[in-house]
Tab-separated table of C-alpha atoms and ligand atoms in Angstrom:
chain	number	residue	atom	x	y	z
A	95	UNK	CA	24.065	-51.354	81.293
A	96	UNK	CA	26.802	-48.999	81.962
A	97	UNK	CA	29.220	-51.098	83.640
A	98	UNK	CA	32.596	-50.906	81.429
A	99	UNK	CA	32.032	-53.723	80.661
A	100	UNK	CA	28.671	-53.680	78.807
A	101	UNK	CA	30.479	-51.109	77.094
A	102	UNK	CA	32.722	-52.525	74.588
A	103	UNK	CA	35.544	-50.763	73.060
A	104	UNK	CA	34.875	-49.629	69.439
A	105	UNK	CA	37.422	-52.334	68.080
A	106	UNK	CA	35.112	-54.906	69.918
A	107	UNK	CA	32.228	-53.162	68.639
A	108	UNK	CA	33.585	-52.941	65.439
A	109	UNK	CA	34.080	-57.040	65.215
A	110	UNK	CA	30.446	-57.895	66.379
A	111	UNK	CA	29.211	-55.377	63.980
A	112	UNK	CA	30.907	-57.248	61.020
A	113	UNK	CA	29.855	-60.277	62.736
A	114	UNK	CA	26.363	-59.502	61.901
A	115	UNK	CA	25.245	-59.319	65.976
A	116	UNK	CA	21.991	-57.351	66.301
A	117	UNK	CA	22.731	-55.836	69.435
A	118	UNK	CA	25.785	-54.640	68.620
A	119	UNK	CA	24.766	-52.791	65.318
A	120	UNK	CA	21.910	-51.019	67.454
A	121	UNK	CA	24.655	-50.015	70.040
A	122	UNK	CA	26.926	-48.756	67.418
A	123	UNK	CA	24.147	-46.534	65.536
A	124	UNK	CA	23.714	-45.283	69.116
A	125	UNK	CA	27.132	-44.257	69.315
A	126	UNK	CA	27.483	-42.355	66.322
A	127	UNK	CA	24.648	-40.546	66.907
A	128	UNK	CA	25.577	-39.625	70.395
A	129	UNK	CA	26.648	-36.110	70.398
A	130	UNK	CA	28.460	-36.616	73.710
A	131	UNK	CA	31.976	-35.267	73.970
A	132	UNK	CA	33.137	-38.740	75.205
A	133	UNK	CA	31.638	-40.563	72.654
A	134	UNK	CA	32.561	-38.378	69.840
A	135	UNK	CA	36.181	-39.831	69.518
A	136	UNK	CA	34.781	-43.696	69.836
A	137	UNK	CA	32.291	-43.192	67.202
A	138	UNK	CA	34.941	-41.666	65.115
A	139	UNK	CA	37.439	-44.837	65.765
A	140	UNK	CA	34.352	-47.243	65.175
A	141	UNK	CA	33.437	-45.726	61.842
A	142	UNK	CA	37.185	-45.545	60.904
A	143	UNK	CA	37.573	-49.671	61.487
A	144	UNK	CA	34.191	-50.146	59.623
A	145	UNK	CA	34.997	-47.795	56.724
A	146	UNK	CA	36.822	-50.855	54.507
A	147	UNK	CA	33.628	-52.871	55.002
A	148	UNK	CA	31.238	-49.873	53.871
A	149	UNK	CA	29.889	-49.227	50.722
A	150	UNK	CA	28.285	-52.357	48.851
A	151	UNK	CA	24.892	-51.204	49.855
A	152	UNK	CA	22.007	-50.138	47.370
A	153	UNK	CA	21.101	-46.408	48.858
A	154	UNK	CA	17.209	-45.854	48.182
A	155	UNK	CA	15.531	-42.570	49.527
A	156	UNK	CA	12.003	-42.434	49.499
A	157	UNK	CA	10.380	-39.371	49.586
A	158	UNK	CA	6.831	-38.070	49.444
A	159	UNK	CA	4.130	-36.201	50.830
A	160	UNK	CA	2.739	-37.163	54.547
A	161	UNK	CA	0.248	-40.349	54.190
A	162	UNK	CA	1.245	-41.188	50.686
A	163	UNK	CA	2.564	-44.243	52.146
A	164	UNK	CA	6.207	-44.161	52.033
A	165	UNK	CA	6.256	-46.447	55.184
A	166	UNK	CA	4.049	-49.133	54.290
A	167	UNK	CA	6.034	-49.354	51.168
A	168	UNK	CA	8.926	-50.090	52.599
A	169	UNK	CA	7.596	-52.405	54.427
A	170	UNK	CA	5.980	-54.139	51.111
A	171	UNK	CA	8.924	-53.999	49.338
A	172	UNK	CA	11.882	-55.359	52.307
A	173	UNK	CA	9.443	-58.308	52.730
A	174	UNK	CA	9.936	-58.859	48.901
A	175	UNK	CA	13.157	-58.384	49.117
A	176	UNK	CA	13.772	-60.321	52.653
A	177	UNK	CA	12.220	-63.243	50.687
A	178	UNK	CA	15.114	-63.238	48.045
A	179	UNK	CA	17.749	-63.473	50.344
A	180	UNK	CA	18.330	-59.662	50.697
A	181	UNK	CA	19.461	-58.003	53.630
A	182	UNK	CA	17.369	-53.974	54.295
A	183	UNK	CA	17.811	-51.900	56.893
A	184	UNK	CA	15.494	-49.175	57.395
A	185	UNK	CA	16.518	-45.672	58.356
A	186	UNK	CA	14.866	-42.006	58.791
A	187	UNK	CA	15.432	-38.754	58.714
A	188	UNK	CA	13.354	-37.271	60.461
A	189	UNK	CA	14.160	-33.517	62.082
A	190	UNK	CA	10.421	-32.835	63.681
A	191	UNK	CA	11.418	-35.691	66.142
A	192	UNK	CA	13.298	-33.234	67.957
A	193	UNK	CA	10.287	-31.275	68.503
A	194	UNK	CA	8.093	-34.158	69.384
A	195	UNK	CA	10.754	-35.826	71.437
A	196	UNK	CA	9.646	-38.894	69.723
A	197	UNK	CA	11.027	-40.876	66.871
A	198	UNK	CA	9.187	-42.839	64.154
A	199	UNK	CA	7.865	-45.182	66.623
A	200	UNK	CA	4.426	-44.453	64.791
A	201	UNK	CA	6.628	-45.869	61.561
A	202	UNK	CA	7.776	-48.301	63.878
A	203	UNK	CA	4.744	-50.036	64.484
A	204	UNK	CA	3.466	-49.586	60.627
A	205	UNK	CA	6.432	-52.034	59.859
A	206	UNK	CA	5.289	-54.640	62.327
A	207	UNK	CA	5.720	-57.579	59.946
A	208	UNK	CA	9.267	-56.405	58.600
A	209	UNK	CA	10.027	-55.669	62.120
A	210	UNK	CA	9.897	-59.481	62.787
A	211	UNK	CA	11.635	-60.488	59.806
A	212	UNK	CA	15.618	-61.571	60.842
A	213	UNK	CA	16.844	-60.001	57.303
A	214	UNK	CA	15.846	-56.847	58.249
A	215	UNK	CA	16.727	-54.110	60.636
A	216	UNK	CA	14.828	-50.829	61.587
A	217	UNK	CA	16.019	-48.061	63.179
A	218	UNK	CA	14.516	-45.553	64.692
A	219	UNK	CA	15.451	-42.233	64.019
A	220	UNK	CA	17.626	-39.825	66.064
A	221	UNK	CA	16.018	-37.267	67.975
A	222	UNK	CA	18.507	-34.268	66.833
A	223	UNK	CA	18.504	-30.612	66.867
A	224	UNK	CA	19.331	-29.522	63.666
A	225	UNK	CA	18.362	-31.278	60.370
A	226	UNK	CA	22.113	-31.052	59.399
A	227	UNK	CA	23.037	-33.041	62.186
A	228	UNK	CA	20.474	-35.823	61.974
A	229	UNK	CA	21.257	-35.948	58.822
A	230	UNK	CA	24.839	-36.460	59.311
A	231	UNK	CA	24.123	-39.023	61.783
A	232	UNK	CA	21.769	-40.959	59.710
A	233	UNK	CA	25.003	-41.058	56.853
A	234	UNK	CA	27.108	-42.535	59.642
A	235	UNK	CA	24.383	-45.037	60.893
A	236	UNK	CA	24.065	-46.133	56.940
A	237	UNK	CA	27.622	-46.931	56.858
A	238	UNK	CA	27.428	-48.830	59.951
A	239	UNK	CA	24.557	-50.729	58.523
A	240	UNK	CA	26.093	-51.529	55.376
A	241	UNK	CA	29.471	-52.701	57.496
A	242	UNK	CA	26.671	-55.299	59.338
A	243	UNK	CA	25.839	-56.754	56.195
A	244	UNK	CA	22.626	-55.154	55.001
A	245	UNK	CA	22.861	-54.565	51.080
A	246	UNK	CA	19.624	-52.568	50.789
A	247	UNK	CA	19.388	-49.217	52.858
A	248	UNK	CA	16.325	-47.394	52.293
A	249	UNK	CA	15.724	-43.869	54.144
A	250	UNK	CA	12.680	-42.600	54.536
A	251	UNK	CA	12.510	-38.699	54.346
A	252	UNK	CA	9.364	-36.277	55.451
A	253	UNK	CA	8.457	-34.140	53.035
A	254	UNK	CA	10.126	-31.033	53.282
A	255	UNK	CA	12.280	-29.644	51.258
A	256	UNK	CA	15.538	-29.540	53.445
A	257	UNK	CA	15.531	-33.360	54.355
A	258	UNK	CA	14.660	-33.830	50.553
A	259	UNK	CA	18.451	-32.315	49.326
A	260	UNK	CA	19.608	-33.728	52.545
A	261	UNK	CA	18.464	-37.777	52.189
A	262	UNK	CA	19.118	-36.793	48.071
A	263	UNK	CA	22.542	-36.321	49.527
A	264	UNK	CA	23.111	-39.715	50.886
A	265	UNK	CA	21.654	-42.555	48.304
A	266	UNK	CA	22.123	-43.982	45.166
A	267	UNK	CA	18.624	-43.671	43.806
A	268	UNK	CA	16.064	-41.665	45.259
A	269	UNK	CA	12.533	-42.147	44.719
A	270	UNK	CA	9.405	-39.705	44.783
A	271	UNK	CA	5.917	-41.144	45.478
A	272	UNK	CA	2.946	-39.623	44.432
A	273	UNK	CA	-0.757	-40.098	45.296
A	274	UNK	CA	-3.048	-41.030	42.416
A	275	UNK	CA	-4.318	-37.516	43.040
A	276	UNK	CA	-1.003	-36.334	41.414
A	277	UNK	CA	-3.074	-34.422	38.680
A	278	UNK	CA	-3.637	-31.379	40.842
A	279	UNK	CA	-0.691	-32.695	43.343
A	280	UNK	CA	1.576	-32.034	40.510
A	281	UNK	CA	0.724	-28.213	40.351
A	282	UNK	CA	1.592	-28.255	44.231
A	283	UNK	CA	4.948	-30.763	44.356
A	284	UNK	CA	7.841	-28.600	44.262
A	285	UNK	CA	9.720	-28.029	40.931
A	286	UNK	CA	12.952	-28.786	42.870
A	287	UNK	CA	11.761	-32.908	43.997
A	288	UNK	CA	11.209	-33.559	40.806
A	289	UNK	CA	14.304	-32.405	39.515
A	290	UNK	CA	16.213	-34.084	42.218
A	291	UNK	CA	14.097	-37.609	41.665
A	292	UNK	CA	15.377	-40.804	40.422
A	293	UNK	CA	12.514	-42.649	39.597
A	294	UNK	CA	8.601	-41.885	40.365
A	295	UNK	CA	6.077	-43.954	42.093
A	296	UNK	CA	2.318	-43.526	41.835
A	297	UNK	CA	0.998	-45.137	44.666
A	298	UNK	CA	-2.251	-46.835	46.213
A	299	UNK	CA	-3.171	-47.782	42.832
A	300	UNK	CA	-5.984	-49.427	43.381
A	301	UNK	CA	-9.527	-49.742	44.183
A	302	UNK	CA	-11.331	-46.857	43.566
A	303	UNK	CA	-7.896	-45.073	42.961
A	304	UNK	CA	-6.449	-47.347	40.487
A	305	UNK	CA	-8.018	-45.472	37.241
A	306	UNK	CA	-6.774	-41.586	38.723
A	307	UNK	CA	-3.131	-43.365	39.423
A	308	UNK	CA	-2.625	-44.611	35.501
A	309	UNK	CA	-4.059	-40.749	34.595
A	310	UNK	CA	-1.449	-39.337	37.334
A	311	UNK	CA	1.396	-41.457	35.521
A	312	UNK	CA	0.502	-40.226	32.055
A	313	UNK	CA	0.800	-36.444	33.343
A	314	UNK	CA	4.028	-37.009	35.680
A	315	UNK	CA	5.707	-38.676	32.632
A	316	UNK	CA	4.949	-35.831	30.619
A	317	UNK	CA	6.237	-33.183	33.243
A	318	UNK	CA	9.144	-35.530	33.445
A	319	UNK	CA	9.775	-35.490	29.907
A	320	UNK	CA	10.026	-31.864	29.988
A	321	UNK	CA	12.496	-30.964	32.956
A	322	UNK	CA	14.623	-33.803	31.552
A	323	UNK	CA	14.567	-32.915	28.257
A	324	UNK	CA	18.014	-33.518	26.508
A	325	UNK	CA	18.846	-35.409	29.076
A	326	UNK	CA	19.928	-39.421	28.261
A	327	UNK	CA	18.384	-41.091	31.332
A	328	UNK	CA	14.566	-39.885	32.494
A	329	UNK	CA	13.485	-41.362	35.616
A	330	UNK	CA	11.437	-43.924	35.410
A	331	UNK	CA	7.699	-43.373	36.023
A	332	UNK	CA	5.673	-46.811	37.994
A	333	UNK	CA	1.961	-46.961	38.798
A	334	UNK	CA	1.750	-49.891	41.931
A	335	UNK	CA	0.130	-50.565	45.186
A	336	UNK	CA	1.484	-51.574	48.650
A	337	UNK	CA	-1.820	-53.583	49.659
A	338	UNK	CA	-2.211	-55.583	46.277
A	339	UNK	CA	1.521	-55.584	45.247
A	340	UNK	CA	0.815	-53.965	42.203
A	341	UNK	CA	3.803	-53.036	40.258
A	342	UNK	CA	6.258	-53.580	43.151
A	343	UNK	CA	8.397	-56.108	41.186
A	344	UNK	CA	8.532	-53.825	38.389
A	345	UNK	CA	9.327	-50.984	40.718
A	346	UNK	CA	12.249	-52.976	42.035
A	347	UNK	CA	13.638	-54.105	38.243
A	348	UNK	CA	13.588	-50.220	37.115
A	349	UNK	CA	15.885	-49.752	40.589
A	350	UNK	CA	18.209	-52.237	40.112
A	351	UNK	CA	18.334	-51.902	36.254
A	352	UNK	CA	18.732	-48.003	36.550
A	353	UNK	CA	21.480	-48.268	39.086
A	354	UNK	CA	22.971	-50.642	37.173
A	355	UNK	CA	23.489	-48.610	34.068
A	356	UNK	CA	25.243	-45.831	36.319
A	357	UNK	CA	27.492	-48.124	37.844
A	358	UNK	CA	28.848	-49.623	34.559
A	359	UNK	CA	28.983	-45.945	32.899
A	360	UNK	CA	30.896	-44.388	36.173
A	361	UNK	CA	27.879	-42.193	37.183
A	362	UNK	CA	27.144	-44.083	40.940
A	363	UNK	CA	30.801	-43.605	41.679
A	364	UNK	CA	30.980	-40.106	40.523
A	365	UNK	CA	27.984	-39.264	42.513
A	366	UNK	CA	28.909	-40.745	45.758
A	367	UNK	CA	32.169	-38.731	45.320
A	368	UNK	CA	30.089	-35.239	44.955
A	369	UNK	CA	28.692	-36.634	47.898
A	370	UNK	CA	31.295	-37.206	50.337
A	371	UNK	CA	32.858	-34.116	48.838
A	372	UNK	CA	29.295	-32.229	50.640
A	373	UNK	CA	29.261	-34.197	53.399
A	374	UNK	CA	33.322	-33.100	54.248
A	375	UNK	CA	32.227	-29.642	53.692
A	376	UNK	CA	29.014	-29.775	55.603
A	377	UNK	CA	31.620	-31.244	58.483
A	378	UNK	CA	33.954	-28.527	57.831
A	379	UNK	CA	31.104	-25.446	57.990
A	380	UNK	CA	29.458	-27.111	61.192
A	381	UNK	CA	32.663	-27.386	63.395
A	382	UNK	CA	33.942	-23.974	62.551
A	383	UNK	CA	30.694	-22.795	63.853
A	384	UNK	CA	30.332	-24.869	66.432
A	385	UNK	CA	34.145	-23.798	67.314
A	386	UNK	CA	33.210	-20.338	66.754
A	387	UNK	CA	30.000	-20.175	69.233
A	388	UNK	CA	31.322	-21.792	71.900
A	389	UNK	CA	34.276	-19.021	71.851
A	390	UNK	CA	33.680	-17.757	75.229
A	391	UNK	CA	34.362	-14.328	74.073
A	392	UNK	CA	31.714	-14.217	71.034
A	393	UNK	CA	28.569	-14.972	73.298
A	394	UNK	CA	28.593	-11.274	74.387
A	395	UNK	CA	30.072	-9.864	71.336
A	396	UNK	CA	27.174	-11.778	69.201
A	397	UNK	CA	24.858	-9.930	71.342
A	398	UNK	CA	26.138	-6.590	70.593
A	399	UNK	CA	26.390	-7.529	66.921
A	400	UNK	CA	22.589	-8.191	66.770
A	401	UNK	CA	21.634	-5.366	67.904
A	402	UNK	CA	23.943	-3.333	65.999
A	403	UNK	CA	22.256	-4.980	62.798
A	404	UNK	CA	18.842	-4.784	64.482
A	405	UNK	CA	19.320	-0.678	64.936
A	406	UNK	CA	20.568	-0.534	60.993
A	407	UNK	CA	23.377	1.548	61.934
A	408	UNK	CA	26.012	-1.435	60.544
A	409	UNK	CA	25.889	-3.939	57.889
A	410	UNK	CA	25.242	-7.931	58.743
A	411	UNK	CA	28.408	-8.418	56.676
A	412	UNK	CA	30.858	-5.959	58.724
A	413	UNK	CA	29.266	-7.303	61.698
A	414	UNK	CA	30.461	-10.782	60.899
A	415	UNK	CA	33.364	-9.843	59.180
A	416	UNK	CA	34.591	-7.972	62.521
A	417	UNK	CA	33.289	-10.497	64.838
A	418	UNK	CA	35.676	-13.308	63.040
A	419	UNK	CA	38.493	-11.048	62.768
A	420	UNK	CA	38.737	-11.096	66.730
A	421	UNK	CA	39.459	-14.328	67.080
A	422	UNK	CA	42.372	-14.598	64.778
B	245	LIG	N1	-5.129	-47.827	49.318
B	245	LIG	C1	-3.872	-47.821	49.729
B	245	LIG	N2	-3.543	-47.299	50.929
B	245	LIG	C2	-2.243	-47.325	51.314
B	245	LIG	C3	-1.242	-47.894	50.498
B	245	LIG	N3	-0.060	-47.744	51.133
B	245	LIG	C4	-0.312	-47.120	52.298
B	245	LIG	N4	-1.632	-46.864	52.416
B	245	LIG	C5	-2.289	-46.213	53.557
B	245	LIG	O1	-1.882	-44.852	53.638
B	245	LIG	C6	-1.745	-44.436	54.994
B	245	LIG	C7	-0.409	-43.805	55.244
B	245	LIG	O2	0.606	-44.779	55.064
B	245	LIG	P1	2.108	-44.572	55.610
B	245	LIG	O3	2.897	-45.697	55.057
B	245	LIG	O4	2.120	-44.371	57.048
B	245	LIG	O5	2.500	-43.218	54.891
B	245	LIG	P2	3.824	-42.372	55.081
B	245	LIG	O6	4.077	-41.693	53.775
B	245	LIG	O7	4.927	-43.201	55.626
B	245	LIG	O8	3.369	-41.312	56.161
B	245	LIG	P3	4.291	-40.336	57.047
B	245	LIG	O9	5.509	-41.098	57.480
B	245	LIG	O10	3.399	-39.954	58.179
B	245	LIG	O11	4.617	-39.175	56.151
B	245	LIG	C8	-2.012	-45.678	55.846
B	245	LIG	O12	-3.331	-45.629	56.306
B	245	LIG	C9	-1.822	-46.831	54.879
B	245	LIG	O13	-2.589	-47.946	55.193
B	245	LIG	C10	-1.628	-48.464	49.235
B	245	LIG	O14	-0.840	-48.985	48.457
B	245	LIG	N5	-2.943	-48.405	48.920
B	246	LIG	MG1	6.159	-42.942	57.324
C-alpha cells in the first residue's frame, strides 16, 4: 500500500476521481483529511484540479437529537433517491469520534442496504481533534464527492450546538428532525436550531406514534410561524416515517421545490458565498494560531501569561496583546 506507486500523484488522483473510480474517491477524502505535513500540499493541489468540477451537488444537513433517526433516514431516503437515478454520498460530522477513536461505524452498519447500493457512497467520518477541523475536512471531502459525480450530499450532524452552525455552514438546505414527542421536545430544542432550520421533519410517525407526530407538527408550525414571522419563506414543516415511508416523497418535493425557489431568486448563490466567505476566515483564524503556537518562543511565554491572568495581577487582554506584539 505505500509503495509510490500505490500512491498516485494528485493529478492522477484527480482524473480517477472525475472518472467516477470508487477507490480513488475514498483515497482522495483520505487525503484531505490527512493533517500530515506531506500531505497537506497534495490535498491542496487535488482540491485545486477538482474545484471546476465542484459544486452541482444538492447540500442537505440533517440534524437532530441522538436516536431520532437521522441515520436510518438517510438511508430511506438515498434508496429513494438511488432508485431515480440519483447519485448520494453520505458524510458526518462527527467531533466525539475523536474521543471514542471510532467513527460512525455504528452509522455504518445502520446503512447496510445503502451501503450496497453502487449509486451511493458512505463515508465514514474523520477522527479529528477539533470540531473546526473536522468540519473543515468534511467541506473538502464534499467537494471531492461532488467532483466524483454524486449530486446529493447529505451530512449528518450530532446534536450539539457547535456542529449544528458548523454542518449549517456547509449545505444548501438543512433539515431538523423531531420526535413525535416534539410537544415537550420543543420547550427543550434550542431557540438557535430552529432559527437556523430549513425545513422540519417529524419523524417515526407511525404506529403508536403516528397521532403525537401530526400534534407535534401542528405546534412546531406554530413556533415556526412565530420566529419567522415577516419573513417570505417559512420552512416547511413534514410529518413521515423511515419504516413505512410515510411522507418521504413529500419530504423530498418540499427540498427540491424550496431549493429551487432560492436558486432562481439568487438566494443559494448568495448563501454559498457567505459561506466560503466563513470558511476563508475560519482558514485564516486557524493558521494564524496554529502559526502562532508552534512559535517556539510562545510555549514558555504562554505559560507565564496564564499564570499572570490566573494570579489577577494583569488583564487576559494585555496578556495577549503583549504576547503577539513579540513576535512582530
Ligand atoms: N418507529 C420508528 N423508528 C425509527 C424510525 N427511524 C429510525 N427509527 C429507530 O430509531 C433508532 C435510532 O435510529 P438512528 O437512525 O440510528 O438515529 P440517529 O439519529 O442517526 O442516531 P445517532 O446517530 O446515534 O444520533 C433505531 O432503533 C431506529 O430503528 C422511524 O421512522 N420509525
Ligand atoms: Mg446516526
Amino acid at each position: 500500500m505505500n509503495s509510490p506507486r500505490m500512491t498516485p500523484l494528485p493529478d492522477d488522483l484527480a482524473a480517477a476521481v472525475l472518472a467516477g473510480d470508487r477507490t480513488a474517491l475514498a483515497r482522495a477524502i483520505t487525503l484531505v483529511e490527512s493533517r500530515c505535513d506531506r500531505d497537506i500540499a497534495a490535498a491542496e493541489a487535488l482540491l485545486q484540479t477538482l474545484l471546476p468540477h465542484t459544486g452541482k451537488a444538492l447540500r442537505i444537513g440533517i440534524t437532530g437529537a441522538p436516536g431520532v433517526g437521522k441515520s436510518t433516514l438517510i438511508e430511506a431516503l438515498g434508496l429513494r433517491l438511488c432508485a431515480r437515478g440519483h447519485r448520494v454520498a453520505v458524510l458526518a460530522v462527527d467531533p466525539s469520534s475523536s474521543r471514542s477513536g471510532g467513527s460512525i461505524l455504528g452509522d455504518k452498519t445502520r446503512m447496510a442496504e445503502l451501503a450496497r447500493e453502487p449509486n451511493a457512497f458512505i463515508r465514514p467520518s474523520p477522527g479529528g481533534d477539533t470540531l473546526g477541523g473536522v468540519a473543515a475536512r468534511t467541506r473538502e471531502a464534499l467537494l471531492v464527492c461532488e467532483a466524483a459525480g454524486f449530486d446529493v450530499v447529505a451530512v449528518e450532524t450530532i446534536g450539539t450546538g457547535q456542529s449544528e452552525v458548523a454542518v449549517h455552514g456547509m449545505v444548501d438546505f438543512f433539515l431538523l428532525l423531531l420526535s413525535p414527542a416534539a410537544g415537550d421536545e420543543l420547550q427543550g430544542i434550542k431557540r438557535g436550531v430552529m432559527e437556523l432550520c430549513d425545513g422540519v421533519l417529524v419523524h417515526k410517525a407511525d404506529g403508536d406514534l403516528a397521532a403525537a407526530a401530526d400534534r407535534a407538527a401542528q405546534q412546531c408550525l406554530l413556533a415556526l410561524r412565530v420566529l419567522h414571522a415577516g419573513d417570505a419563506h417559512k420552512p416547511p414543516v413534514v410529518v413521515g416515517s423511515s419504516l413505512t415511508g410515510r411522507g418521504l416523497d413529500e419530504l423530498w418535493q418540499q427540498i427540491e421545490g424550496s431549493l429551487a425557489r432560492a436558486r432562481s431568486e439568487g438566494r443559494l448563490a448568495e448563501r454559498r458565498r457567505q459561506q466560503v466567505f466563513a470558511w476563508l476566515d475560519e482558514v485564516v483564524r486557524d493558521r494564524l494560531l496554529h502559526d502562532f503556537l508552534a512559535d517556539p518562543g510562545v510555549g514558555a511565554a504562554m505559560a507565564q501569561a496564564r499564570d499572570d491572568v490566573a494570579a489577577g495581577t494583569r488583564l487576559p487582554s494585555a496578556v495577549a496583546r503583549a504576547l503577539i506584539a513579540r513576535r512582530r
